[in-house]
Amino acid sequence: MNKKTLDLSLIMISYNTKQITLNALRSIYKHTKDVNFEIIVVDHDSKDGSREALSKFSKTKKNFTFLDTQKNPGFGAGNNIGAKIAKGEYLLFINTDVLLRSNILKETLNWVRSHPEVGVYSCRLLNEDLT
């Protein structure tokens, strides 16, 4: 098994969600501190300008990979495509409509590492108004 070089790989599936995906990415880069992470966005043949915007975004960010499948193989298959190239010790399959408001990825990573007996994790999702 290869030694993982990053703490965390975030994998996102994009399909005609240009603006919400960009918003999610910006929130991740803004709020994530003290975590060695990468983001892998797998696009499923978007027609809304996502491919162009994400390709451009990939040139401005460290540890960001944009994969254009040029077809829509489905959500699960897209996650598998991203997971195959992931370099993180842990994988986080994250939706494109997620907005981080704090350094929750660091907190989560700390919790995960202190509970090695747990194999799969989930989280509580909130609406924008925190309900």
Protein backbone atom coordinates (compact mmCIF):
# COMPACT_ATOMS: atom_id res chain seq x y z
CA MET A 1 0.00 0.00 0.00
CA ASN A 2 1.30 3.46 -0.89
CA LYS A 3 2.03 5.86 1.93
CA LYS A 4 -0.50 8.67 1.79
CA THR A 5 1.08 12.10 1.52
CA LEU A 6 -1.91 14.24 2.48
CA ASP A 7 -4.21 14.25 5.49
CA LEU A 8 -7.44 14.50 3.55
CA SER A 9 -8.79 14.17 0.02
CA LEU A 10 -12.11 15.90 -0.64
CA ILE A 11 -13.98 14.50 -3.63
CA MET A 12 -16.83 16.42 -5.27
CA ILE A 13 -19.07 15.54 -8.19
CA SER A 14 -20.05 18.46 -10.40
CA TYR A 15 -22.95 18.43 -12.82
CA ASN A 16 -24.32 21.80 -13.96
CA THR A 17 -23.62 23.39 -10.58
CA LYS A 18 -21.03 25.99 -11.52
CA GLN A 19 -21.79 28.72 -9.01
CA ILE A 20 -22.59 26.53 -6.00
CA THR A 21 -19.47 24.46 -6.67
CA LEU A 22 -17.30 27.58 -6.82
CA ASN A 23 -18.92 28.84 -3.61
CA ALA A 24 -18.19 25.52 -1.89
CA LEU A 25 -14.59 25.51 -3.07
CA ARG A 26 -14.01 29.07 -1.89
CA SER A 27 -15.46 28.26 1.53
CA ILE A 28 -13.20 25.22 1.88
CA TYR A 29 -10.05 27.15 1.01
CA LYS A 30 -11.09 30.07 3.22
CA HIS A 31 -11.91 28.09 6.37
CA THR A 32 -9.59 25.10 6.29
CA LYS A 33 -6.39 25.66 8.25
CA ASP A 34 -3.67 23.30 9.49
CA VAL A 35 -4.89 20.45 7.29
CA ASN A 36 -2.82 19.15 4.39
CA PHE A 37 -5.62 18.53 1.90
CA GLU A 38 -6.46 18.20 -1.75
CA ILE A 39 -9.72 18.71 -3.59
CA ILE A 40 -10.70 16.56 -6.54
CA VAL A 41 -13.69 17.74 -8.58
CA VAL A 42 -15.09 15.25 -11.08
CA ASP A 43 -17.33 16.95 -13.65
CA HIS A 44 -20.01 14.91 -15.41
CA ASP A 45 -20.27 16.72 -18.75
CA SER A 46 -21.75 19.96 -17.43
CA LYS A 47 -23.24 22.37 -19.97
CA ASP A 48 -23.48 25.46 -17.73
CA GLY A 49 -19.89 26.68 -17.95
CA SER A 50 -18.74 24.55 -15.00
CA ARG A 51 -15.96 22.88 -16.95
CA GLU A 52 -14.45 26.16 -18.04
CA ALA A 53 -14.80 27.79 -14.61
CA LEU A 54 -13.40 24.79 -12.74
CA SER A 55 -10.55 24.36 -15.18
CA LYS A 56 -9.63 28.02 -14.63
CA PHE A 57 -10.03 27.63 -10.84
CA SER A 58 -7.68 24.62 -10.90
CA LYS A 59 -4.88 26.82 -12.20
CA THR A 60 -5.10 29.14 -9.19
CA LYS A 61 -5.19 26.66 -6.29
CA LYS A 62 -2.69 24.31 -4.78
CA ASN A 63 -3.72 20.65 -4.49
CA PHE A 64 -6.78 21.06 -6.70
CA THR A 65 -7.52 18.54 -9.44
CA PHE A 66 -10.26 18.95 -12.00
CA LEU A 67 -11.32 15.84 -13.92
CA ASP A 68 -13.66 16.20 -16.90
CA THR A 69 -15.32 12.83 -17.56
CA GLN A 70 -17.01 14.18 -20.74
CA LYS A 71 -19.96 11.94 -19.87
CA ASN A 72 -22.17 11.25 -16.87
CA PRO A 73 -21.26 7.84 -15.46
CA GLY A 74 -23.29 8.49 -12.28
CA PHE A 75 -22.62 9.73 -8.77
CA GLY A 76 -21.04 6.56 -7.39
CA ALA A 77 -18.82 6.04 -10.42
CA GLY A 78 -17.67 9.66 -10.22
CA ASN A 79 -16.70 9.24 -6.58
CA ASN A 80 -14.77 6.09 -7.48
CA ILE A 81 -12.92 8.01 -10.23
CA GLY A 82 -11.87 10.63 -7.69
CA ALA A 83 -10.98 8.07 -5.02
CA LYS A 84 -8.64 6.24 -7.41
CA ILE A 85 -6.34 9.25 -7.68
CA ALA A 86 -6.76 10.54 -4.12
CA LYS A 87 -3.58 10.93 -2.08
CA GLY A 88 -5.16 11.57 1.31
CA GLU A 89 -5.00 9.36 4.36
CA TYR A 90 -8.76 9.96 4.64
CA LEU A 91 -11.40 10.52 1.96
CA LEU A 92 -14.30 12.94 2.29
CA PHE A 93 -17.06 12.65 -0.29
CA ILE A 94 -18.58 16.12 -0.17
CA ASN A 95 -21.47 17.63 -2.09
CA THR A 96 -21.03 20.78 -4.12
CA ASP A 97 -23.63 22.71 -2.10
CA VAL A 98 -21.63 22.55 1.15
CA LEU A 99 -20.50 25.83 2.65
CA LEU A 100 -17.99 25.71 5.49
CA ARG A 101 -18.31 28.36 8.19
CA SER A 102 -15.40 27.28 10.39
CA ASN A 103 -12.33 25.07 10.41
CA ILE A 104 -14.58 22.02 10.78
CA LEU A 105 -12.35 19.83 8.63
CA LYS A 106 -9.51 20.20 11.17
CA GLU A 107 -11.90 19.46 14.04
CA THR A 108 -13.29 16.45 12.22
CA LEU A 109 -9.85 15.14 11.34
CA ASN A 110 -8.80 15.43 15.00
CA TRP A 111 -11.91 13.48 16.05
CA VAL A 112 -11.40 10.80 13.40
CA ARG A 113 -7.80 10.26 14.44
CA SER A 114 -8.77 9.93 18.10
CA HIS A 115 -11.40 7.26 17.27
CA PRO A 116 -9.59 4.65 15.11
CA GLU A 117 -12.22 2.06 16.00
CA VAL A 118 -14.73 3.84 13.75
CA GLY A 119 -14.47 3.14 10.01
CA VAL A 120 -17.08 5.42 8.43
CA TYR A 121 -18.14 8.88 9.51
CA SER A 122 -20.94 11.26 8.66
CA CYS A 123 -21.88 14.69 9.85
CA ARG A 124 -24.80 16.86 10.75
CA LEU A 125 -25.92 19.07 7.89
CA LEU A 126 -27.53 22.44 8.47
CA ASN A 127 -29.45 24.82 6.28
CA GLU A 128 -27.98 28.25 5.60
CA ASP A 129 -29.97 29.65 8.54
CA LEU A 130 -28.38 26.95 10.76
CA THR A 131 -31.62 25.01 11.31
